[in-house]
XYZ file of C-alpha atoms in Angstrom:
701
model
C -0.398 0.005 -0.766
C 0.764 3.339 -1.344
C 0.378 5.835 1.612
C -0.640 9.752 1.513
C 2.401 11.287 2.522
C 1.322 13.976 5.114
C -0.518 11.164 7.148
C 1.693 10.712 10.519
C 3.479 7.881 10.800
C 3.074 5.558 12.903
C 4.891 5.475 16.028
C 6.069 9.115 14.954
C 7.499 11.037 18.329
C 10.012 13.696 18.938
C 10.834 16.993 20.711
C 8.860 18.981 17.993
C 6.302 17.109 18.775
C 6.258 18.053 22.585
C 6.872 21.564 21.404
C 3.535 21.947 18.481
C 1.450 20.282 21.614
C 2.577 22.654 24.793
C 0.065 25.807 23.865
C -2.760 22.919 23.790
C -1.358 21.095 26.825
C -1.329 24.975 28.739
C -5.090 25.438 28.001
C -5.742 22.121 29.091
C -4.522 22.941 32.493
C -7.660 24.995 33.535
C -9.686 23.144 35.888
C -13.148 23.337 33.739
C -10.894 21.000 31.749
C -8.885 19.168 34.313
C -10.953 18.346 36.747
C -12.461 15.071 34.070
C -9.234 13.277 35.463
C -8.874 13.353 39.697
C -5.643 12.345 40.191
C -4.548 15.346 38.429
C -6.915 17.909 39.025
C -5.734 17.246 42.980
C -2.242 17.748 42.519
C -3.374 21.055 39.815
C -4.950 22.293 43.417
C -1.744 21.152 45.521
C 0.527 23.222 43.185
C -2.088 25.719 43.129
C -1.915 25.856 47.159
C 2.003 25.719 47.369
C 2.601 28.968 45.059
C -0.344 30.828 47.651
C 2.313 29.564 50.215
C 5.380 30.190 48.486
C 4.119 34.215 47.752
C 2.713 34.659 51.194
C 5.997 32.718 53.383
C 8.926 32.918 50.141
C 11.004 30.427 50.937
C 13.649 28.357 47.833
C 12.019 25.387 49.230
C 8.766 25.884 48.580
C 9.446 27.637 45.517
C 10.877 24.445 44.266
C 8.018 22.450 45.405
C 5.326 24.580 43.909
C 7.609 24.985 40.390
C 7.802 21.323 40.118
C 4.413 20.548 40.860
C 2.620 22.382 38.531
C 5.752 21.154 35.762
C 3.612 17.969 37.016
C -0.090 18.555 35.996
C 1.690 20.296 32.272
C 3.454 17.330 31.380
C 0.124 15.153 32.606
C -1.663 17.180 30.005
C 0.875 17.530 27.202
C 1.150 13.770 27.324
C -2.667 13.867 26.068
C -2.063 17.099 24.110
C 0.161 14.660 21.860
C -1.454 12.127 21.698
C -4.110 14.528 20.543
C -2.512 16.558 18.252
C -1.196 12.609 16.082
C -5.373 12.746 15.797
C -5.141 16.432 14.275
C -2.297 15.231 11.930
C -4.720 12.611 10.539
C -7.520 14.978 10.173
C -6.204 17.817 8.342
C -4.872 15.281 5.775
C -9.323 14.102 5.433
C -10.184 17.663 5.546
C -8.839 17.718 2.795
C -11.137 16.004 0.400
C -14.210 17.453 2.334
C -13.665 20.387 0.023
C -17.514 22.446 -0.661
C -18.195 20.957 -4.393
C -20.933 21.601 -6.669
C -23.624 18.386 -8.003
C -25.452 16.794 -10.099
C -28.482 16.570 -8.487
C -31.237 14.851 -10.768
C -34.493 15.792 -10.098
C -36.567 13.802 -12.097
C -35.149 10.237 -11.639
C -36.823 7.211 -13.071
C -35.250 3.964 -11.668
C -37.424 1.553 -14.230
C -34.587 3.317 -16.948
C -31.322 1.832 -17.998
C -29.713 4.479 -17.758
C -31.463 6.513 -15.021
C -30.355 10.274 -15.272
C -29.312 9.871 -19.407
C -32.053 11.948 -20.062
C -33.564 13.271 -16.471
C -33.395 17.198 -15.642
C -29.962 17.804 -13.255
C -29.420 20.900 -11.570
C -25.995 22.257 -10.422
C -26.845 22.042 -6.062
C -23.560 22.707 -3.460
C -22.720 19.626 -2.697
C -23.961 20.866 0.729
C -27.067 21.420 -0.139
C -27.903 17.523 -0.881
C -29.734 15.651 1.556
C -30.655 12.218 2.145
C -32.016 10.174 -0.458
C -31.356 12.662 -3.068
C -29.592 11.159 -6.346
C -26.812 12.879 -8.030
C -23.986 11.484 -11.233
C -21.163 11.818 -11.229
C -18.856 11.697 -14.477
C -15.423 11.072 -15.503
C -12.553 13.520 -13.715
C -15.096 15.089 -10.528
C -15.460 14.147 -7.343
C -18.244 12.394 -5.197
C -20.308 14.954 -3.538
C -21.559 13.167 -1.000
C -21.812 9.281 0.801
C -24.019 6.783 -1.070
C -24.483 3.796 -3.531
C -24.100 2.998 -6.634
C -27.869 2.760 -8.433
C -26.679 2.659 -11.914
C -23.313 2.742 -13.492
C -19.388 1.775 -13.249
C -16.507 3.018 -12.260
C -12.959 3.259 -12.036
C -12.449 5.982 -9.084
C -9.688 6.815 -6.944
C -10.005 6.895 -3.127
C -6.199 7.515 -2.383
C -7.777 10.728 -0.383
C -9.642 8.504 2.402
C -7.981 5.278 2.343
C -4.385 6.159 1.048
C -4.230 3.532 -1.394
C -2.332 4.734 -4.798
C -4.578 2.308 -6.768
C -8.323 2.827 -7.896
C -10.839 0.652 -7.403
C -13.634 -0.207 -8.947
C -16.850 0.871 -7.856
C -20.384 -0.941 -9.339
C -24.434 -0.635 -8.833
C -25.955 -4.372 -7.584
C -23.672 -6.071 -5.085
C -21.840 -5.432 -1.921
C -19.117 -2.778 -3.978
C -21.841 0.102 -4.108
C -20.774 2.528 -1.767
C -18.930 5.498 -2.404
C -17.988 7.792 -0.580
C -17.652 11.414 -0.431
C -14.250 13.500 -1.346
C -13.148 10.183 -3.826
C -13.477 11.139 -7.643
C -14.619 8.860 -10.459
C -11.600 8.738 -13.189
C -13.498 6.482 -16.085
C -17.065 6.268 -16.650
C -20.300 7.874 -15.693
C -22.596 6.726 -12.429
C -25.783 7.485 -11.068
C -25.291 7.948 -6.842
C -28.171 7.616 -4.163
C -27.729 10.362 -1.148
C -27.230 7.879 2.248
C -25.968 10.708 4.783
C -27.036 13.821 5.665
C -25.141 16.764 5.609
C -21.743 17.176 7.966
C -22.766 13.432 8.616
C -21.125 12.450 5.947
C -18.222 9.185 6.629
C -15.238 11.729 6.876
C -16.977 14.224 8.681
C -17.122 11.222 11.333
C -13.740 10.521 10.507
C -12.713 13.605 11.394
C -14.586 14.270 14.592
C -13.711 10.484 15.309
C -9.769 11.034 14.717
C -9.348 14.594 16.422
C -10.967 12.993 20.207
C -13.704 14.992 19.658
C -15.901 12.304 19.390
C -13.919 9.980 21.583
C -15.206 8.853 24.337
C -13.921 6.729 27.636
C -14.347 3.007 28.135
C -15.966 0.935 30.506
C -12.685 -0.652 31.896
C -11.346 3.309 31.491
C -13.846 4.441 33.808
C -13.364 1.694 35.885
C -10.031 2.476 36.572
C -9.970 6.426 36.217
C -12.919 5.256 40.031
C -10.007 2.904 41.341
C -7.960 5.873 40.545
C -10.018 8.854 42.139
C -10.059 6.090 45.071
C -6.623 6.111 45.938
C -6.761 9.700 45.675
C -9.263 10.086 48.296
C -8.663 8.210 50.660
C -4.647 9.074 50.179
C -6.448 12.547 50.971
C -7.810 11.694 53.812
C -4.261 10.038 55.405
C -2.362 12.767 54.484
C -5.206 14.607 56.452
C -4.957 13.496 59.213
C -1.290 12.759 59.019
C -1.046 16.987 60.456
C -2.700 16.483 63.258
C -0.994 12.884 64.382
C 2.237 13.881 63.716
C 1.999 17.071 66.150
C 0.945 14.676 68.931
C 4.972 14.085 68.764
C 5.664 17.438 68.238
C 6.683 16.394 64.938
C 4.485 18.504 62.716
C 4.796 18.810 58.859
C 4.073 21.668 56.612
C 2.031 22.322 54.303
C 3.886 22.023 51.901
C 5.721 18.842 52.791
C 2.525 17.109 53.157
C 1.701 18.571 49.856
C 4.448 16.814 48.018
C 3.956 14.194 49.874
C 0.740 13.614 48.569
C 2.003 14.059 45.083
C 4.387 11.438 45.321
C 1.679 8.822 47.599
C -1.278 8.996 45.018
C -1.118 6.944 40.915
C -0.236 10.215 39.578
C 1.992 8.039 36.427
C -0.966 6.415 35.518
C -3.008 8.965 35.720
C -0.991 11.323 33.941
C -1.390 9.048 30.881
C -4.272 7.185 30.853
C -5.885 9.256 28.709
C -2.896 9.550 26.249
C -3.116 5.124 26.054
C -6.764 5.105 24.824
C -6.415 8.553 22.170
C -3.095 5.979 20.942
C -4.715 3.170 21.329
C -7.644 4.805 18.407
C -4.611 6.443 16.560
C -2.503 3.324 16.033
C -5.449 2.075 14.141
C -5.772 5.135 12.603
C -2.679 4.171 11.101
C -3.953 0.774 9.768
C -7.024 2.075 7.925
C -9.119 1.402 10.303
C -11.750 3.501 11.765
C -13.034 2.733 15.182
C -16.324 3.877 15.725
C -15.819 3.897 19.461
C -12.394 3.725 22.421
C -15.184 0.654 23.622
C -14.192 -1.069 20.340
C -10.758 -0.771 20.534
C -11.607 -1.827 24.193
C -13.408 -4.810 23.020
C -11.052 -6.142 20.516
C -8.259 -6.473 23.116
C -10.434 -9.004 24.440
C -11.444 -11.106 21.360
C -11.526 -14.522 21.989
C -14.018 -15.735 19.437
C -12.541 -15.134 15.716
C -14.746 -15.315 12.915
C -13.356 -15.085 9.518
C -14.478 -15.652 6.038
C -13.076 -17.675 3.883
C -12.851 -16.061 0.942
C -10.661 -13.560 0.508
C -10.052 -14.166 3.806
C -8.026 -17.430 4.591
C -7.754 -17.770 0.992
C -6.426 -16.000 -1.790
C -10.393 -15.025 -3.310
C -9.826 -17.320 -6.729
C -8.751 -20.573 -7.184
C -5.615 -21.101 -8.824
C -3.997 -24.826 -10.518
C -2.361 -26.043 -8.330
C -2.212 -29.417 -10.214
C -2.155 -30.782 -13.269
C -3.144 -35.283 -14.302
C -3.052 -36.591 -17.306
C -4.605 -39.465 -18.219
C -3.207 -43.025 -19.274
C -1.791 -42.859 -22.286
C -0.615 -38.957 -22.579
C 2.624 -37.742 -21.737
C 2.683 -35.509 -18.533
C 4.429 -32.411 -20.994
C 1.433 -32.901 -24.213
C -1.553 -32.165 -21.424
C -0.012 -28.711 -19.627
C 0.876 -27.667 -23.347
C -2.444 -28.023 -24.138
C -4.323 -26.778 -20.723
C -1.645 -23.644 -21.274
C -2.672 -23.166 -24.780
C -6.652 -23.000 -23.855
C -6.521 -20.769 -21.401
C -4.904 -18.158 -23.749
C -8.081 -17.052 -23.994
C -9.582 -17.132 -20.491
C -9.444 -13.949 -18.491
C -10.354 -15.347 -15.284
C -8.021 -15.422 -12.729
C -8.422 -19.543 -12.645
C -7.134 -19.397 -16.250
C -4.549 -17.161 -16.022
C -3.253 -19.389 -12.909
C -3.576 -22.716 -14.886
C -0.815 -20.607 -17.538
C 1.360 -19.789 -14.580
C 1.190 -23.139 -13.300
C 2.308 -24.534 -16.705
C 5.593 -21.974 -17.427
C 6.370 -22.678 -13.473
C 6.629 -26.924 -14.570
C 8.559 -25.500 -17.293
C 11.444 -23.828 -15.576
C 11.795 -26.745 -13.038
C 11.800 -29.299 -15.613
C 8.723 -30.902 -15.749
C 6.578 -29.785 -18.277
C 8.077 -29.039 -22.102
C 10.518 -26.592 -23.469
C 8.899 -23.381 -24.369
C 6.033 -23.283 -22.561
C 6.498 -19.774 -21.257
C 6.241 -18.807 -25.408
C 3.759 -20.304 -27.297
C 1.280 -20.828 -24.526
C 0.859 -16.572 -24.751
C 1.298 -16.565 -28.802
C -1.381 -14.661 -30.467
C -4.131 -16.571 -32.086
C -6.949 -15.698 -34.515
C -8.886 -18.351 -33.853
C -8.691 -18.455 -30.079
C -11.854 -20.171 -28.223
C -13.419 -16.999 -25.349
C -14.711 -19.471 -22.475
C -18.123 -18.051 -21.822
C -20.994 -18.932 -19.132
C -22.752 -21.024 -21.977
C -19.889 -23.208 -22.995
C -18.449 -23.536 -19.779
C -15.263 -23.908 -21.878
C -12.628 -21.743 -23.798
C -9.695 -22.891 -25.795
C -8.110 -22.706 -30.038
C -8.623 -23.323 -33.321
C -5.365 -23.836 -34.685
C -5.595 -23.333 -39.219
C -4.838 -26.877 -39.535
C -7.762 -28.589 -38.427
C -6.802 -29.330 -34.188
C -8.375 -28.409 -31.106
C -7.742 -27.849 -27.600
C -10.411 -27.170 -25.313
C -10.402 -26.256 -21.262
C -13.607 -26.024 -19.412
C -16.217 -27.745 -16.651
C -15.471 -31.198 -16.680
C -18.940 -31.997 -17.915
C -18.575 -29.766 -20.856
C -15.495 -31.357 -21.605
C -16.430 -35.208 -21.687
C -20.046 -33.891 -24.299
C -17.561 -32.019 -26.413
C -15.373 -34.884 -26.418
C -18.247 -37.812 -27.394
C -19.845 -35.275 -30.107
C -17.064 -36.623 -32.061
C -15.606 -39.517 -30.702
C -16.218 -43.001 -29.029
C -14.027 -42.004 -25.381
C -12.540 -45.765 -24.321
C -14.164 -46.802 -21.103
C -10.664 -47.121 -18.870
C -10.180 -43.485 -19.954
C -13.688 -42.266 -19.392
C -13.094 -43.984 -15.435
C -9.384 -42.658 -15.535
C -11.080 -39.388 -15.326
C -14.273 -40.019 -13.987
C -11.834 -41.030 -10.500
C -10.016 -37.912 -11.010
C -12.468 -35.724 -10.898
C -14.122 -37.218 -7.912
C -10.907 -37.775 -6.384
C -10.365 -33.416 -6.858
C -14.075 -32.674 -5.344
C -13.375 -35.217 -2.678
C -9.461 -32.812 -1.558
C -12.160 -29.546 -1.861
C -10.816 -28.654 -5.175
C -12.186 -27.139 -8.892
C -11.466 -29.823 -11.270
C -11.456 -29.120 -14.461
C -11.181 -31.032 -17.282
C -8.525 -31.632 -20.398
C -9.517 -32.750 -23.670
C -8.069 -31.875 -27.633
C -9.289 -32.778 -31.039
C -6.604 -33.812 -34.138
C -6.550 -32.465 -37.344
C -8.637 -36.241 -38.736
C -11.449 -34.616 -36.549
C -10.430 -37.709 -33.916
C -11.106 -36.312 -30.139
C -9.085 -37.656 -27.497
C -9.331 -36.623 -23.352
C -5.989 -35.132 -22.185
C -6.669 -35.655 -18.094
C -7.908 -33.145 -15.066
C -6.386 -29.962 -13.401
C -6.470 -29.328 -10.304
C -8.187 -26.015 -8.873
C -7.343 -25.707 -5.196
C -7.721 -23.097 -2.828
C -5.163 -21.393 -1.378
C -4.033 -20.496 1.673
C -2.338 -17.469 2.055
C 0.731 -17.311 3.596
C 1.905 -17.122 7.059
C -1.816 -17.621 8.440
C -1.344 -21.245 10.121
C 1.677 -19.662 12.057
C -0.859 -16.461 12.626
C -3.558 -19.253 14.457
C -1.677 -20.271 16.027
C 0.059 -17.255 17.607
C -3.877 -16.915 18.083
C -4.399 -19.897 19.854
C -1.434 -19.148 22.642
C -3.278 -15.978 23.454
C -6.871 -18.000 24.018
C -8.353 -16.592 21.273
C -10.556 -19.673 19.105
C -10.036 -19.230 15.409
C -13.787 -20.026 13.200
C -13.883 -20.150 9.638
C -17.490 -19.245 7.997
C -17.776 -20.527 4.916
C -20.724 -21.062 1.866
C -18.924 -24.276 0.245
C -19.679 -28.418 1.091
C -18.683 -29.583 4.868
C -15.543 -31.489 2.731
C -14.243 -28.822 1.042
C -14.414 -26.504 4.411
C -12.889 -28.843 6.328
C -9.319 -29.189 4.103
C -8.912 -25.864 3.748
C -9.740 -25.224 7.553
C -6.965 -27.986 8.120
C -4.798 -26.856 5.253
C -4.738 -23.259 7.438
C -4.551 -24.490 10.458
C -8.294 -23.033 11.879
C -9.992 -24.169 15.605
C -13.830 -24.832 14.029
C -15.978 -24.820 10.896
C -19.113 -23.720 9.396
C -19.585 -24.541 6.482
C -22.429 -24.227 3.921
C -23.027 -20.574 6.151
C -25.908 -18.972 5.506
C -26.828 -15.269 7.514
C -29.283 -16.963 10.078
C -26.077 -19.247 10.720
C -23.395 -16.291 10.948
C -25.755 -14.730 13.887
C -26.513 -18.285 15.144
C -23.151 -18.711 15.845
C -22.114 -15.026 16.922
C -25.080 -15.161 19.874
C -23.485 -18.759 20.545
C -20.495 -17.653 22.191
C -21.313 -14.493 23.048
C -24.305 -16.920 26.098
C -21.232 -18.776 26.388
C -19.152 -16.172 28.034
C -17.303 -14.874 24.915
C -16.491 -11.351 23.462
C -16.909 -12.245 18.968
C -15.259 -10.048 16.549
C -15.948 -10.745 12.896
C -16.026 -8.574 9.374
C -17.974 -8.255 6.515
C -18.543 -6.475 2.993
C -22.691 -7.337 2.259
C -26.340 -6.405 3.098
C -27.118 -9.476 4.666
C -23.852 -9.499 6.839
C -24.871 -6.377 8.055
C -27.169 -8.529 11.526
C -23.980 -10.319 12.088
C -21.575 -7.635 12.130
C -24.212 -5.550 14.171
C -23.976 -8.155 16.675
C -20.608 -8.875 17.311
C -18.917 -7.274 19.807
C -15.900 -6.460 17.511
C -17.149 -6.052 13.609
C -15.237 -4.928 10.790
C -17.124 -3.613 7.936
C -15.051 -3.453 4.103
C -14.656 0.330 2.943
C -16.055 -0.929 -0.124
C -19.122 -2.923 1.103
C -22.631 -1.279 1.658
C -23.831 1.912 3.423
C -25.952 -1.210 5.523
C -22.522 -3.294 6.160
C -20.462 0.527 7.456
C -23.625 1.435 9.342
C -23.752 -2.026 11.344
C -20.212 -2.365 12.219
C -18.209 -0.812 15.176
C -15.020 -0.507 12.731
C -14.238 0.317 9.441
C -11.299 -0.877 7.571
C -9.930 1.615 4.568
C -8.267 -1.204 3.015
C -10.656 -3.891 2.787
C -8.385 -6.003 3.823
C -9.930 -8.944 6.083
C -7.435 -9.773 7.141
C -7.126 -7.051 8.962
C -9.099 -8.758 12.395
C -5.995 -10.528 13.560
C -3.573 -7.040 13.792
C -6.910 -4.878 15.405
C -7.189 -7.811 17.623
C -3.207 -7.211 18.395
C -4.287 -3.693 18.619
C -6.549 -3.968 21.226
C -4.355 -6.403 23.324
C -1.275 -4.017 22.460
C -3.698 -0.885 24.246
C -4.989 -3.100 27.504
C -0.972 -4.807 27.775
C -0.488 -0.805 27.691
C -2.884 0.564 30.516
C -2.280 -2.543 32.558
C 1.681 -2.008 32.594
C 1.966 1.273 33.389
C -0.655 0.842 36.023
C 1.891 -1.385 37.482
C 4.858 0.626 36.479
C 3.073 3.483 38.580
C 1.472 1.663 42.060
C 5.209 0.539 42.164
C 7.158 3.360 42.079
C 5.381 4.699 44.497
C 6.737 2.149 46.856
C 10.195 3.681 46.195
C 8.302 7.448 46.821
C 7.929 6.678 50.120
C 10.925 5.511 51.095
C 12.745 8.935 49.585
C 10.095 11.040 51.640
C 8.811 9.470 54.685
C 11.848 9.203 56.435
C 12.670 12.603 56.178
C 9.529 14.159 57.034
C 10.661 12.514 60.557
C 13.963 12.028 61.067
C 14.192 15.273 62.782
C 11.509 13.844 65.284
C 12.055 9.969 65.329
C 15.606 9.877 64.666
C 15.467 6.358 64.586
C 13.431 6.937 61.043
C 16.656 6.850 59.093
C 16.785 3.634 59.336
C 14.550 3.245 56.427
C 17.052 6.270 54.282
C 18.118 3.847 52.046
C 18.932 5.967 49.346
C 21.016 8.450 52.197
C 20.083 11.327 50.484
C 21.305 14.937 51.777
C 18.397 16.228 53.702
C 15.010 16.050 54.167
C 14.311 19.001 51.442
C 16.718 17.489 48.931
C 14.773 14.034 49.626
C 11.458 15.679 49.246
C 12.362 17.581 46.517
C 13.971 14.742 44.105
C 10.727 12.953 44.753
C 8.429 15.598 43.303
C 11.504 16.439 40.268
C 11.208 12.334 39.984
C 7.661 12.816 40.271
C 7.425 14.866 37.553
C 9.917 13.434 34.998
C 8.231 10.099 34.318
C 5.916 11.159 32.825
C 7.806 13.216 30.009
C 9.974 9.608 29.899
C 6.591 7.298 29.982
C 5.457 9.535 26.685
C 6.996 7.633 23.884
C 5.734 4.042 25.473
C 2.221 5.364 26.258
C 2.377 6.347 21.927
C 3.315 3.327 20.804
C 2.657 0.981 23.403
C 3.877 -2.166 25.455
C 5.120 -4.584 22.928
C 2.767 -7.181 22.630
C 4.153 -11.025 21.688
C 1.545 -13.552 21.534
C 1.453 -15.504 24.900
C -0.605 -16.970 27.462
C -2.533 -14.171 30.198
C -0.101 -16.212 32.685
C 3.014 -15.613 30.871
C 1.967 -12.257 29.647
C 0.858 -11.116 33.931
C 4.705 -12.812 35.331
C 6.409 -10.653 32.439
C 4.225 -7.239 33.797
C 4.663 -7.997 37.201
C 8.929 -8.282 36.548
C 9.204 -5.913 33.950
C 6.847 -3.034 34.977
C 6.557 -4.292 38.278
C 10.466 -4.436 39.086
C 11.418 -2.029 37.240
C 8.748 0.505 39.096
C 10.360 -0.219 42.361
C 14.031 -0.419 40.852
C 13.390 3.428 38.292
C 12.960 5.349 41.474
C 15.743 4.506 43.781
C 18.485 5.163 40.961
C 16.519 7.716 39.366
C 15.841 10.113 43.271
C 19.972 9.018 44.936
C 20.484 11.226 40.969
C 18.525 14.230 40.988
C 19.179 14.518 44.871
C 22.944 13.858 44.250
C 22.045 17.475 41.587
C 20.300 18.853 44.073
C 22.776 18.291 47.125
C 24.791 20.488 45.142
C 22.495 23.979 45.029
C 23.117 26.412 48.004
C 20.823 26.702 49.849
C 19.730 22.347 49.573
């Protein structure tokens, strides 16, 4: 895929982003903005109180504490502003596609006519004036004025402004590829489009709102974590407020500045500062993969999915059956069959027909076919016989009377029988080949020839099979290790479906599936406590997409499918569902990892502040001063500075996400505790000690 140059690149992070996001970060310092984040709101209140104390009773220590508390709040808003800024860069690209254009609105459209709008009256209006169900005509070179479905015609459309894909796509009426998006350009032909969106509610409008974060709602898990953080904050507020009077009985009452510093270092400021950025970055990573999530809930649900419904055609297989083997009947040389099959496929433009030519060339190169297959089958002939649905054959007729045919076995047998009786042993082998290929889940094709004397012969069969995409078996194995069950859904018969399922390595298969069967399967899985994800592009997929916890609609699909799903894949690549699940899990792992780090981080800060607060009144507390910090004031200030700097240090990780490796839940938990739990304890000891060494060089400390 060729990406639009102006798109923000995934994982990009640099100091320039911090600088450009600074104005937004300063704006977010407003209490009206910050109160939604209880942890950082408490820090801001503490910073304001400390600033008042520094003005009323100036001291170097109080001013240092005030400055670093304000920086702590600023770094938190900066993390969120940087995450939102990446979305705004995406929105800037999308906004260019929303340029107001003139639309040719049809006044008296007649659906009964073939061309629909050929002779109808047309008026030019601004695209913003188009209403739901309006009919417009779009010709080559014109922009499609709004989201809609093609009701007549076929055209090549440039969707690069939306998808980043430079290659044009074909859109046509009457199928699952009839949906078009406002702002894309028709490159050829002429189409009639029925508008399916209201003004201001187009697909591009929704994309802009979502990637900018304007429509982003907190997910249930995020809300629950916010409640937990708020509860911990309230507990520590009560503890700190009670600490002053309690310590006063021992004549060791700390100052208000020290109590504020203690509170800020005890509450989970690290995860409180980064929580919003993690959620925004999760949706942004999907946008970088050209997937639009309609809500943060959908991204989060993707991380919890444990059942994947995957369509066979186009997802597990390449979508077009390809030639895999030539099988000659007795008395026919393999080279003769290969040559005849390849030459007979010249006039067959289908992917299957072209795959026959490709396999013949491959066998020739390996010495298994005949000498000049790479050249001879591609030589033009004036006597080609094109493939048609009526004859179900294609081939070539030579000037000397020879003929070659390739096609459906029954059609080939009938073609031979019209000219010559088929020997019983040859017919039996031919029938056995056809039956075996069918039993393996493949599609058999027959090959026959007529010589210059008019004598017809069966030459053999071609084995066409669904080709499983490379690497899928390994990816399914990874999903299995993650505890995710894969189900292949197909309309094929059970025998064919079973063969493909075994080759692909999926866990289960639903054969001869109807839309009702898909919906019933999803409901059964959900009743069993599973979260289900699936892809679809047709109107008949809409009920299942709506029922699934994660429904990924293809951008090439119908408007009904896109409305039913909670994600839209702009590239229309069904296999991307696996990537979506990975991104969802990465979001949850990142949130869990940084929460673990934040709580473990607080443990180490206790050893910096608590001994420093009471060591004068209780000399025995010196035993807890394991870091041997310079002085009580430098210890407290070092902890506050570290508390602020660690937020900036973790912004890139929050945006990029913790690297995800497919493994079991217990393994992930163990790695999480080892890396981020243990790391969260060790890092502050090192960081606070280094900061203390620097502060000890400042006069007055």
